[in-house]
Every structure is written in structure tokens, then in C-alpha cells.
CSV table of C-alpha atoms in Angstrom, one decimal:
chain,number,residue,atom,x,y,z
A,17,UNK,CA,110.1,166.7,133.0
A,18,UNK,CA,113.2,168.8,132.9
A,19,UNK,CA,112.5,172.1,131.2
A,20,UNK,CA,114.9,172.8,128.3
A,21,UNK,CA,116.4,176.3,128.1
A,22,UNK,CA,114.9,178.4,125.4
A,23,UNK,CA,116.9,179.9,122.6
A,24,UNK,CA,116.0,183.3,123.8
A,25,UNK,CA,117.4,182.6,127.2
A,26,UNK,CA,120.6,181.1,125.7
A,27,UNK,CA,121.2,184.1,123.5
A,28,UNK,CA,120.5,186.5,126.4
A,29,UNK,CA,122.9,184.7,128.8
A,30,UNK,CA,125.5,184.5,126.1
A,31,UNK,CA,125.3,188.2,125.3
A,32,UNK,CA,125.1,189.2,129.0
A,33,UNK,CA,128.3,187.4,129.6
A,34,UNK,CA,130.1,188.3,126.4
A,35,UNK,CA,129.4,192.0,126.3
A,36,UNK,CA,130.7,192.8,129.8
A,37,UNK,CA,133.7,190.5,129.1
A,38,UNK,CA,134.5,192.4,125.9
A,39,UNK,CA,134.0,195.7,127.8
A,40,UNK,CA,136.5,194.6,130.5
A,41,UNK,CA,139.1,193.5,127.9
A,42,UNK,CA,138.6,196.8,126.0
A,43,UNK,CA,139.1,198.7,129.2
A,44,UNK,CA,142.3,196.8,129.9
A,45,UNK,CA,143.7,197.5,126.4
A,46,UNK,CA,142.7,201.2,126.7
A,47,UNK,CA,144.4,201.5,130.1
A,48,UNK,CA,147.6,199.9,128.7
A,49,UNK,CA,147.6,202.2,125.7
A,50,UNK,CA,146.9,205.3,127.9
A,51,UNK,CA,149.6,204.4,130.3
A,52,UNK,CA,152.1,204.0,127.5
A,53,UNK,CA,151.2,207.4,126.0
A,54,UNK,CA,151.3,209.1,129.4
A,55,UNK,CA,154.7,207.6,130.1
A,56,UNK,CA,155.9,208.7,126.8
A,57,UNK,CA,154.6,212.3,127.3
A,58,UNK,CA,156.0,212.7,130.8
A,59,UNK,CA,159.3,211.1,130.0
A,60,UNK,CA,159.7,213.5,127.1
A,61,UNK,CA,158.9,216.4,129.4
A,62,UNK,CA,161.4,215.2,132.0
A,63,UNK,CA,164.1,214.8,129.4
A,64,UNK,CA,163.4,218.3,128.0
A,65,UNK,CA,163.4,219.8,131.5
A,66,UNK,CA,166.7,218.2,132.4
A,67,UNK,CA,168.3,219.5,129.2
A,68,UNK,CA,167.0,223.0,129.9
A,69,UNK,CA,168.4,222.8,133.5
A,70,UNK,CA,171.7,221.6,132.2
A,71,UNK,CA,172.0,224.5,129.8
A,72,UNK,CA,171.5,227.1,132.6
A,73,UNK,CA,174.8,228.5,134.0
A,74,UNK,CA,174.1,228.7,137.7
A,75,UNK,CA,177.7,229.1,138.8
A,76,UNK,CA,179.2,227.9,142.0
A,77,UNK,CA,177.7,229.0,145.3
A,78,UNK,CA,180.9,228.6,147.2
A,79,UNK,CA,180.3,229.1,150.8
A,80,UNK,CA,176.9,230.6,150.1
A,81,UNK,CA,173.9,228.7,151.5
A,82,UNK,CA,172.4,226.0,149.2
A,83,UNK,CA,170.1,227.7,146.8
A,84,UNK,CA,166.6,226.2,147.1
A,85,UNK,CA,163.9,227.3,144.8
A,86,UNK,CA,160.9,228.5,146.8
A,87,UNK,CA,157.4,227.1,146.3
A,88,UNK,CA,155.6,228.2,143.2
A,89,UNK,CA,152.7,229.6,145.2
A,90,UNK,CA,155.1,231.9,147.0
A,91,UNK,CA,156.5,233.1,143.7
A,92,UNK,CA,153.2,233.8,142.0
A,93,UNK,CA,151.9,235.5,145.1
A,94,UNK,CA,148.2,234.7,144.8
A,95,UNK,CA,148.2,234.1,141.0
A,96,UNK,CA,146.4,231.2,139.5
A,97,UNK,CA,148.5,228.1,140.0
A,98,UNK,CA,146.0,225.8,138.4
A,99,UNK,CA,146.0,222.2,139.6
A,100,UNK,CA,149.8,222.1,140.0
A,101,UNK,CA,151.3,220.1,142.8
A,102,UNK,CA,154.9,221.1,143.7
A,103,UNK,CA,155.5,218.0,145.7
A,104,UNK,CA,155.0,215.7,142.7
A,105,UNK,CA,158.0,217.0,140.8
A,106,UNK,CA,161.5,217.5,142.0
A,107,UNK,CA,164.8,218.6,140.4
A,108,UNK,CA,168.3,218.5,141.6
A,109,UNK,CA,171.6,219.7,140.2
A,110,UNK,CA,175.0,218.6,141.5
A,111,UNK,CA,178.5,219.5,140.6
A,112,UNK,CA,181.1,216.8,139.8
A,113,UNK,CA,181.9,216.5,143.5
A,114,UNK,CA,178.3,215.8,144.4
A,115,UNK,CA,177.6,219.1,145.9
A,116,UNK,CA,174.0,220.1,145.4
A,117,UNK,CA,173.9,223.3,143.3
A,118,UNK,CA,170.1,223.6,143.0
A,119,UNK,CA,167.0,221.7,144.1
A,120,UNK,CA,163.3,222.1,144.0
A,121,UNK,CA,160.4,220.2,145.6
A,122,UNK,CA,161.5,216.8,146.6
A,123,UNK,CA,164.7,217.2,144.6
A,124,UNK,CA,166.8,217.7,147.8
A,125,UNK,CA,166.1,214.0,148.6
A,126,UNK,CA,167.4,212.7,145.3
A,127,UNK,CA,170.6,210.8,145.7
A,128,UNK,CA,173.8,211.7,143.9
A,129,UNK,CA,175.3,208.9,141.9
A,130,UNK,CA,177.9,210.0,139.4
A,131,UNK,CA,177.5,206.9,137.2
A,132,UNK,CA,173.8,207.2,136.7
A,133,UNK,CA,172.4,207.9,133.3
A,134,UNK,CA,168.8,207.9,131.9
A,135,UNK,CA,165.6,206.8,133.7
A,136,UNK,CA,165.3,205.0,137.0
A,137,UNK,CA,162.3,204.0,139.1
A,138,UNK,CA,163.1,204.4,142.8
A,139,UNK,CA,161.3,204.5,146.1
A,140,UNK,CA,160.9,207.9,147.8
A,141,UNK,CA,162.6,208.6,151.1
A,142,UNK,CA,159.5,207.6,153.0
A,143,UNK,CA,159.2,204.4,150.9
A,144,UNK,CA,155.6,205.3,150.2
A,145,UNK,CA,155.8,206.6,146.7
A,146,UNK,CA,157.7,205.5,143.6
A,147,UNK,CA,159.5,208.1,141.6
A,148,UNK,CA,160.5,208.2,138.0
A,149,UNK,CA,163.9,209.9,137.9
A,150,UNK,CA,165.9,211.0,134.9
A,151,UNK,CA,169.6,211.6,135.3
A,152,UNK,CA,171.4,213.7,132.7
A,153,UNK,CA,175.2,214.5,133.1
A,154,UNK,CA,176.8,217.5,131.4
A,155,UNK,CA,179.0,216.6,128.4
A,156,UNK,CA,182.2,217.7,130.4
A,157,UNK,CA,181.0,215.9,133.5
A,158,UNK,CA,181.0,219.1,135.5
A,159,UNK,CA,177.3,218.8,136.5
A,160,UNK,CA,174.6,216.2,137.0
A,161,UNK,CA,170.9,216.9,136.6
A,162,UNK,CA,168.2,214.8,138.1
A,163,UNK,CA,164.5,215.4,137.3
A,164,UNK,CA,161.9,213.3,139.0
A,165,UNK,CA,158.2,212.8,139.1
A,166,UNK,CA,155.9,210.7,141.3
A,167,UNK,CA,154.6,207.6,139.6
A,168,UNK,CA,151.3,208.3,141.4
A,169,UNK,CA,150.9,211.4,139.3
A,170,UNK,CA,151.1,209.3,136.1
A,171,UNK,CA,148.7,206.7,137.5
A,172,UNK,CA,146.2,209.4,138.3
A,173,UNK,CA,146.4,210.8,134.8
A,174,UNK,CA,145.9,207.3,133.3
A,175,UNK,CA,143.0,206.7,135.6
A,176,UNK,CA,141.3,210.0,134.8
A,177,UNK,CA,141.8,209.3,131.0
A,178,UNK,CA,140.2,205.9,131.4
A,179,UNK,CA,137.4,207.3,133.5
A,180,UNK,CA,136.8,210.1,131.0
A,181,UNK,CA,136.6,207.6,128.1
A,182,UNK,CA,134.9,204.6,129.8
A,183,UNK,CA,132.7,206.2,132.4
A,184,UNK,CA,130.0,207.0,129.8
A,185,UNK,CA,130.2,203.4,128.6
A,186,UNK,CA,130.0,202.1,132.2
A,187,UNK,CA,126.9,204.2,132.8
A,188,UNK,CA,125.5,203.1,129.5
A,189,UNK,CA,126.3,199.4,129.9
A,190,UNK,CA,123.0,198.6,131.8
A,191,UNK,CA,121.1,200.4,129.1
A,192,UNK,CA,123.0,198.5,126.4
A,193,UNK,CA,122.3,195.2,128.1
A,194,UNK,CA,118.6,196.0,128.3
A,195,UNK,CA,118.6,197.0,124.6
A,196,UNK,CA,120.3,193.7,123.8
A,197,UNK,CA,117.6,191.7,125.7
A,198,UNK,CA,114.9,193.7,123.9
A,199,UNK,CA,116.6,193.1,120.5
A,200,UNK,CA,116.9,189.3,121.2
A,201,UNK,CA,113.3,189.1,122.2
A,202,UNK,CA,112.2,191.1,119.2
A,203,UNK,CA,114.5,189.1,116.9
A,204,UNK,CA,113.0,185.8,118.0
A,205,UNK,CA,109.4,187.0,117.8
A,206,UNK,CA,108.9,185.4,114.3
A,207,UNK,CA,109.8,182.0,115.9
A,208,UNK,CA,107.3,182.7,118.7
A,209,UNK,CA,104.7,183.6,116.1
A,210,UNK,CA,105.3,180.4,114.2
A,211,UNK,CA,105.0,178.4,117.4
A,212,UNK,CA,101.8,180.2,118.3
A,213,UNK,CA,100.3,179.5,114.8
A,214,UNK,CA,101.3,175.8,115.2
A,215,UNK,CA,99.8,175.6,118.6
A,216,UNK,CA,96.5,177.1,117.5
A,217,UNK,CA,95.9,174.9,114.5
A,218,UNK,CA,93.9,171.7,114.6
A,219,UNK,CA,95.2,168.3,113.7
A,220,UNK,CA,93.5,168.3,110.3
A,221,UNK,CA,94.6,171.8,109.4
A,222,UNK,CA,97.1,171.4,106.6
A,223,UNK,CA,97.1,175.0,105.4
A,224,UNK,CA,100.6,176.4,104.9
A,225,UNK,CA,102.2,178.8,107.3
A,226,UNK,CA,102.7,182.4,106.2
A,227,UNK,CA,106.1,182.9,104.7
A,228,UNK,CA,106.5,186.6,105.6
A,229,UNK,CA,109.2,185.7,108.1
A,230,UNK,CA,113.0,186.5,108.3
A,231,UNK,CA,115.3,184.7,105.9
A,232,UNK,CA,116.8,182.6,108.7
A,233,UNK,CA,113.3,181.2,109.7
A,234,UNK,CA,112.0,180.8,106.1
A,235,UNK,CA,113.7,177.4,105.4
A,236,UNK,CA,112.1,176.0,108.6
A,237,UNK,CA,108.7,177.4,107.6
A,238,UNK,CA,109.0,176.0,104.1
A,239,UNK,CA,110.1,172.6,105.4
A,240,UNK,CA,107.0,172.6,107.7
A,241,UNK,CA,104.7,173.6,104.8
A,242,UNK,CA,106.2,170.7,102.8
A,243,UNK,CA,105.6,168.4,105.7
A,244,UNK,CA,102.0,169.6,106.0
A,245,UNK,CA,101.5,168.9,102.3
A,246,UNK,CA,102.9,165.4,102.7
A,247,UNK,CA,100.8,164.7,105.8
A,248,UNK,CA,97.7,166.0,103.9
A,249,UNK,CA,98.4,163.7,101.0
A,250,UNK,CA,98.8,160.8,103.4
A,251,UNK,CA,95.6,161.6,105.3
A,252,UNK,CA,93.7,162.0,102.1
A,253,UNK,CA,95.1,158.7,100.8
A,254,UNK,CA,94.2,156.9,104.0
A,255,UNK,CA,90.7,158.3,103.9
A,256,UNK,CA,90.3,157.3,100.3
A,257,UNK,CA,91.8,153.9,100.9
A,258,UNK,CA,89.5,153.3,103.8
A,259,UNK,CA,86.4,154.3,101.9
A,260,UNK,CA,87.4,152.2,98.9
A,261,UNK,CA,88.2,149.2,101.1
A,262,UNK,CA,84.9,149.5,102.9
A,263,UNK,CA,83.1,149.7,99.6
A,264,UNK,CA,84.9,146.7,98.1
A,265,UNK,CA,84.6,144.5,101.2
A,266,UNK,CA,80.9,145.1,101.5
A,267,UNK,CA,80.0,143.0,98.4
A,268,UNK,CA,82.0,139.8,99.2
A,269,UNK,CA,80.9,139.9,102.9
A,270,UNK,CA,77.3,140.2,101.8
A,271,UNK,CA,77.8,137.3,99.4
A,272,UNK,CA,79.3,135.2,102.2
A,273,UNK,CA,76.4,136.0,104.5
A,274,UNK,CA,73.9,134.9,101.7
A,275,UNK,CA,75.8,131.7,101.0
A,276,UNK,CA,75.9,130.9,104.7
A,277,UNK,CA,72.2,131.4,104.9
A,278,UNK,CA,71.6,129.3,101.8
A,279,UNK,CA,73.7,126.5,103.2
A,280,UNK,CA,71.7,126.5,106.4
A,281,UNK,CA,68.5,126.2,104.5
A,282,UNK,CA,69.6,123.4,102.2
A,283,UNK,CA,67.5,120.3,103.0
A,284,UNK,CA,69.8,117.8,101.5
A,285,UNK,CA,73.5,117.0,101.9
A,286,UNK,CA,74.4,117.5,98.2
A,287,UNK,CA,72.9,121.0,98.3
A,288,UNK,CA,74.8,121.9,101.5
A,289,UNK,CA,78.1,120.6,100.0
A,290,UNK,CA,77.5,122.8,96.9
A,291,UNK,CA,76.7,125.8,99.1
A,292,UNK,CA,79.8,125.0,101.2
A,293,UNK,CA,82.0,125.1,98.1
A,294,UNK,CA,80.5,128.4,97.1
A,295,UNK,CA,81.1,129.7,100.6
A,296,UNK,CA,84.7,128.6,100.5
A,297,UNK,CA,85.2,130.3,97.1
A,298,UNK,CA,83.7,133.4,98.5
A,299,UNK,CA,86.0,133.3,101.5
A,300,UNK,CA,89.0,132.8,99.2
A,301,UNK,CA,88.0,135.9,97.1
A,302,UNK,CA,87.5,137.9,100.3
A,303,UNK,CA,90.9,136.7,101.6
A,304,UNK,CA,92.6,137.7,98.3
A,305,UNK,CA,91.0,141.1,98.4
A,306,UNK,CA,92.1,141.7,101.9
A,307,UNK,CA,95.6,140.6,101.1
A,308,UNK,CA,95.8,143.0,98.2
A,309,UNK,CA,94.4,145.8,100.3
A,310,UNK,CA,97.0,145.2,102.9
A,311,UNK,CA,99.7,145.1,100.2
A,312,UNK,CA,98.6,148.5,98.9
A,313,UNK,CA,98.4,149.9,102.4
A,314,UNK,CA,102.1,148.9,102.9
A,315,UNK,CA,103.3,150.2,99.5
A,316,UNK,CA,101.5,153.5,99.3
A,317,UNK,CA,103.2,155.3,102.2
A,318,UNK,CA,106.7,154.4,100.9
A,319,UNK,CA,108.7,157.3,99.5
A,320,UNK,CA,111.4,154.9,98.4
A,321,UNK,CA,112.7,151.4,98.9
A,322,UNK,CA,113.6,150.6,102.5
A,323,UNK,CA,116.4,148.3,101.4
A,324,UNK,CA,117.8,148.0,97.9
A,325,UNK,CA,120.1,145.2,97.0
A,326,UNK,CA,121.3,143.6,93.7
A,327,UNK,CA,118.4,141.6,92.3
A,328,UNK,CA,118.8,137.9,91.5
A,329,UNK,CA,116.3,137.7,88.6
A,330,UNK,CA,116.6,134.0,88.3
A,331,UNK,CA,115.3,133.5,91.8
A,332,UNK,CA,112.6,136.3,91.4
A,333,UNK,CA,111.2,134.9,88.2
A,334,UNK,CA,111.4,131.3,89.4
A,335,UNK,CA,109.5,132.1,92.7
A,336,UNK,CA,106.9,134.1,90.8
A,337,UNK,CA,106.2,131.3,88.4
A,338,UNK,CA,106.2,128.7,91.2
A,339,UNK,CA,103.5,130.7,93.0
A,340,UNK,CA,101.1,130.5,90.0
A,341,UNK,CA,102.1,127.1,88.8
A,342,UNK,CA,99.4,125.2,90.6
A,343,UNK,CA,96.6,127.5,89.3
A,344,UNK,CA,98.0,127.3,85.7
A,345,UNK,CA,98.2,123.5,85.9
A,346,UNK,CA,94.6,123.5,87.1
A,347,UNK,CA,93.6,125.1,83.8
A,348,UNK,CA,96.1,123.1,81.7
A,349,UNK,CA,98.1,126.2,80.8
A,350,UNK,CA,101.8,126.4,79.7
A,351,UNK,CA,104.1,128.6,81.7
A,352,UNK,CA,107.4,129.5,79.9
A,353,UNK,CA,110.4,131.3,81.2
A,354,UNK,CA,112.4,132.7,78.4
A,355,UNK,CA,115.8,134.4,79.1
A,356,UNK,CA,116.6,136.9,76.3
A,357,UNK,CA,119.9,137.6,78.2
A,358,UNK,CA,121.6,136.0,81.1
A,359,UNK,CA,119.9,136.6,84.5
A,360,UNK,CA,122.8,138.8,85.6
A,361,UNK,CA,122.1,141.2,82.7
A,362,UNK,CA,118.4,141.5,83.2
A,363,UNK,CA,117.4,145.0,84.0
A,364,UNK,CA,120.7,145.8,85.8
A,365,UNK,CA,118.8,146.9,88.9
A,366,UNK,CA,119.0,147.0,92.6
A,367,UNK,CA,115.8,146.6,94.5
A,368,UNK,CA,113.6,144.6,96.8
A,369,UNK,CA,113.4,141.0,95.6
A,370,UNK,CA,110.3,140.3,97.7
A,371,UNK,CA,108.4,143.2,96.1
A,372,UNK,CA,109.6,142.3,92.6
A,373,UNK,CA,108.4,138.7,93.1
A,374,UNK,CA,105.0,140.1,94.2
A,375,UNK,CA,105.0,142.3,91.1
A,376,UNK,CA,105.7,139.4,88.7
A,377,UNK,CA,103.3,137.1,90.5
A,378,UNK,CA,100.4,139.5,90.1
A,379,UNK,CA,101.1,139.9,86.4
A,380,UNK,CA,101.3,136.1,85.9
A,381,UNK,CA,98.3,135.6,88.2
A,382,UNK,CA,96.2,138.0,86.0
A,383,UNK,CA,97.2,136.1,82.9
A,384,UNK,CA,96.3,132.7,84.5
A,385,UNK,CA,92.9,134.0,85.8
A,386,UNK,CA,91.7,135.8,82.6
A,387,UNK,CA,93.1,133.5,79.9
A,388,UNK,CA,91.1,130.4,78.9
A,389,UNK,CA,92.1,126.9,79.7
A,390,UNK,CA,95.1,125.6,77.6
A,391,UNK,CA,96.5,129.1,77.1
A,392,UNK,CA,100.3,129.7,76.8
A,393,UNK,CA,101.9,132.3,79.1
A,394,UNK,CA,105.5,133.4,78.5
A,395,UNK,CA,107.7,135.3,80.9
A,396,UNK,CA,110.5,137.0,78.9
A,397,UNK,CA,113.4,138.6,80.8
A,398,UNK,CA,116.1,140.7,79.2
A,399,UNK,CA,118.2,143.8,79.6
A,400,UNK,CA,115.4,146.0,78.1
A,401,UNK,CA,112.8,144.8,80.6
A,402,UNK,CA,110.4,142.0,81.7
A,403,UNK,CA,107.6,141.1,79.4
A,404,UNK,CA,104.6,138.7,80.1
A,405,UNK,CA,102.8,137.6,77.0
A,406,UNK,CA,99.7,135.4,76.7
A,407,UNK,CA,97.4,134.3,74.0
A,408,UNK,CA,94.2,135.1,75.8
A,409,UNK,CA,91.4,137.5,74.9
A,410,UNK,CA,93.3,140.7,75.8
A,411,UNK,CA,91.6,143.9,76.9
A,412,UNK,CA,89.3,146.0,74.9
A,413,UNK,CA,91.3,149.1,73.6
A,414,UNK,CA,88.9,151.6,75.3
A,415,UNK,CA,89.8,150.1,78.7
A,416,UNK,CA,93.5,149.7,78.4
A,417,UNK,CA,94.2,153.1,80.0
A,418,UNK,CA,91.8,152.5,82.9
A,419,UNK,CA,92.8,149.0,84.1
A,420,UNK,CA,95.6,150.6,86.1
A,421,UNK,CA,92.9,152.4,88.2
A,422,UNK,CA,92.2,150.9,91.6
A,423,UNK,CA,89.0,148.8,91.9
A,424,UNK,CA,88.4,149.3,88.2
A,425,UNK,CA,87.4,146.2,86.2
A,426,UNK,CA,86.3,146.3,82.6
A,427,UNK,CA,82.6,145.6,82.1
A,428,UNK,CA,81.5,142.0,81.3
A,429,UNK,CA,84.0,140.3,83.5
A,430,UNK,CA,82.9,137.0,84.9
A,431,UNK,CA,86.2,136.2,86.6
A,432,UNK,CA,86.2,137.1,90.3
A,433,UNK,CA,88.7,139.9,91.0
A,434,UNK,CA,89.2,143.1,93.0
A,435,UNK,CA,90.8,145.4,90.4
A,436,UNK,CA,93.8,146.0,92.6
A,437,UNK,CA,96.4,143.6,91.0
A,438,UNK,CA,97.7,146.1,88.4
A,439,UNK,CA,97.7,148.9,90.9
A,440,UNK,CA,100.1,146.9,93.1
A,441,UNK,CA,102.2,146.1,90.0
A,442,UNK,CA,102.4,149.7,89.0
A,443,UNK,CA,103.2,150.9,92.5
A,444,UNK,CA,106.1,148.4,92.9
A,445,UNK,CA,107.4,149.3,89.4
A,446,UNK,CA,107.3,153.0,90.3
A,447,UNK,CA,109.3,152.3,93.5
A,448,UNK,CA,112.0,150.6,91.4
A,449,UNK,CA,112.1,153.4,88.7
A,450,UNK,CA,110.2,151.2,86.2
A,451,UNK,CA,107.1,151.8,84.2
A,452,UNK,CA,104.2,149.5,83.4
A,453,UNK,CA,102.6,149.3,79.9
A,454,UNK,CA,99.8,147.1,78.6
A,455,UNK,CA,99.2,146.4,74.9
A,456,UNK,CA,97.1,144.0,72.9
A,457,UNK,CA,99.2,141.7,70.7
A,458,UNK,CA,98.7,141.7,67.0
A,459,UNK,CA,98.5,137.9,67.1
A,460,UNK,CA,96.0,138.0,69.9
A,461,UNK,CA,96.5,138.2,73.6
A,462,UNK,CA,97.9,140.7,76.0
A,463,UNK,CA,101.5,141.9,76.5
A,464,UNK,CA,102.4,143.4,79.9
A,465,UNK,CA,105.8,145.1,79.9
A,466,UNK,CA,107.9,146.4,82.8
A,467,UNK,CA,110.8,148.6,81.6
A,468,UNK,CA,113.0,151.4,82.8
A,469,UNK,CA,111.1,154.6,83.2
A,470,UNK,CA,112.2,157.3,80.7
């Protein structure tokens, strides 16, 4: 499996590339600025030097030999000449005829051109070095001064300035990069600690992670803690559901085994047929219990409706009543569907039509099962909610609040059941933002209402 690059490696590579790049760009900008300042300084000096030479009255030398200034080291005779280099600077003064009146250093090689003014960059006589020359004519045109300086001198100054400023940074760059790597590693240590904590914990450990982490990591830690809480709830629900299902299935399975044994021991055909019918009824009850358990197992993990669409209440109510019609007819009951408003106005709601049909079917099925033969069951649908009324025995007031509980059945019940029907109804209603209420009617019977939750 291809190993994914770690966040630490990504940050380290990014910084190791970015920091030297920024350093190089900064060096270039510094070199440009330094060069500009050096040019400005030396150009100013050349200009000032030329003006000073122009103001000196050196007269005409006539037939005298060309005056050439001696080297500085000869003039100071052993004095401190510093780091001066005579050959890097030259001066030349001509008269209007182009006769050289004065020269110094390389100035004797400067060319006389009467029309020149200002700065020029020219090659030296040996074509090895470039010179920066400044030509300044006298106001009356009687003389022309040229002051020059090797470009190499300026480059050396710029290089030394850059070295003086950036050499410490160049020497410190490896240290800086090492510090960056250390900072990245230390900065990501909380993530490594969280990963280590997650790696050590067992699959059943739902305790929250410590939240003493940096602010950037805290949202992830809180999200993980919320996930652990949801997983713990799910695991606890599954454990409880499995225990309840095992407990509830034990009784009907034991009854089926007894009925099968009785049927096997029956000596006559009539007895075996009676035992067979009992066995079939037991299988039917067990089947219904399993179906309800499976329905709850599918509904409980849902955090919301997987698909919500506008509900066609006419179809939902019709399908629910059709599902219980046969059982109601077997007990000679009346099923009535009463529209208090048009179907399009009933509980203006979007939801899952299949689940809502299951909800109404369970309510109607309870009414059919627990009402005596000949009872009347009415399904009323309106904008305020869905109501199922019957004229059966109702529920004792002390048990009304408990019949929602799973596997709970009021004492004294002789009708087979699992105690899961209303739990399924309540769960489906909750998924659709509805609430379930049960109340005994004043005229006798039970009223089951599904309305919008407040």
C-alpha cells in the first residue's frame, strides 16, 4: 500500500523550500538596493570631484611637459594610505583644443570628446574593465574635465555590503531550518498524542479524549468525542435490543416447542388438528414479533429520514386501512376513514410514505386486536393531525404513560402481543417531527393522536 505523506513531512518540505526561496529573493532585493545606493554615492562624489577640478586654475603648460600627478604613495612617503587604490580612479583635464592639461591614474587614457556631457559607461583601454566616466565642461568651454572610476570597484563595494548583511543570515540559515523542523515537530505533537491515545484505546472504550489541546485541534477532538458518544449510544442500544429480543423470543419459541410436542402425542386426528392450529397461531405470533423487532432495528439507528417527499395521505391512509381490513372483517368491525380536510391539506408534511403507512397500520391493528367484535374504528385525517378513535375498552389510566415502553403490556391482557407496536409508532412519528398521544375517550374507547410536535 502506498504510504501517504505525513502532515509533518509536508510542512517541513514546504518550509524548507519556501524559506531559502524567500532568502534568495531578499538577497536579490538587497543587492539591487545596495547597488543603487552605491551608484548614487559614487556618482555624487565623481560629480563633486569634477566640479572641484574645474574650479582649479591650472594655467596653460605651453611647451612644458604634460603635468602628471604622481602616485599617492609617492606623495605621502610612507604615510597611511588606507585601502586606497590609485588605479581604480582617474582624472583628466583638457583645454578646448583637446590638449591634456592634467591627468591622474588611468586618466591619461580617457578620450577627449568635446561634445560629451554627464556620465558614460565605457570599456577600458585593455577592454577588461568597465569605467564610469563623468564629463564636465567649463561654462566658457575653455576646459573639459573627465573623472572616472572602475565599475569593478562599485561591484566590490556592493558585494561586501551584501556579504556584511547576509553572511550572518547565510551562516544562520541551517540553524534556522533546523529550528523550523523542530518547531513543526513540536507543533504537531498534540496530533501525534491524539493519534497515540486513539491507537491505545480498545474498541469498547468510549471515554472522551482530553480537550487540553491547541485551538486548531480542539474541533477535531470534540468531533471525535461526539462520535464516541454516538457510537456508545448505538452499542448500548444494540446490546439492550439484543437482550430484549432474546428475552421476548424465548417465550413464543418455548410455546411452539410445547405445542409441537403436544401435537406429536395426540392419539386422535381431531386433537392433532387442534394442536396444529395452536402451533400455527404460535408461529404467527412469533413471526409478528420478529417483524416488529426487525422494524425497530431498522428505525432506531436513523438520525433522520433517508428520503423525504411530499406525502400523499389518501394513499397512505387507504393502504393502512386495507392492511387491517381483513382482520377487522373477521371481527365484524367497522372501519371508517373521515377526511376533516382535503387530503392535500392533511398535516402539510414531507416524509416517507412507507414508514407513515406502517405507523397508521400499527395504530389501526392495535385497535382491531384489542377492541371487541363489532367495534367501530374511525381514522380521522385533518390539518391538525391524524386521529384514530375506537369504542373499545381503552387503557387503564395508570398504564397510559407506560404503554409507549418497549415490551410493556398492561396486566390482564389476554390478546397476544409483543408490546412493540406503539414503540414503532412513536419512533416513526419522531422521525417526521410528530408526537404521539393516547387518551381515553369520555364516551368510552381510546383515542390515538399523531400531531405536529411542539
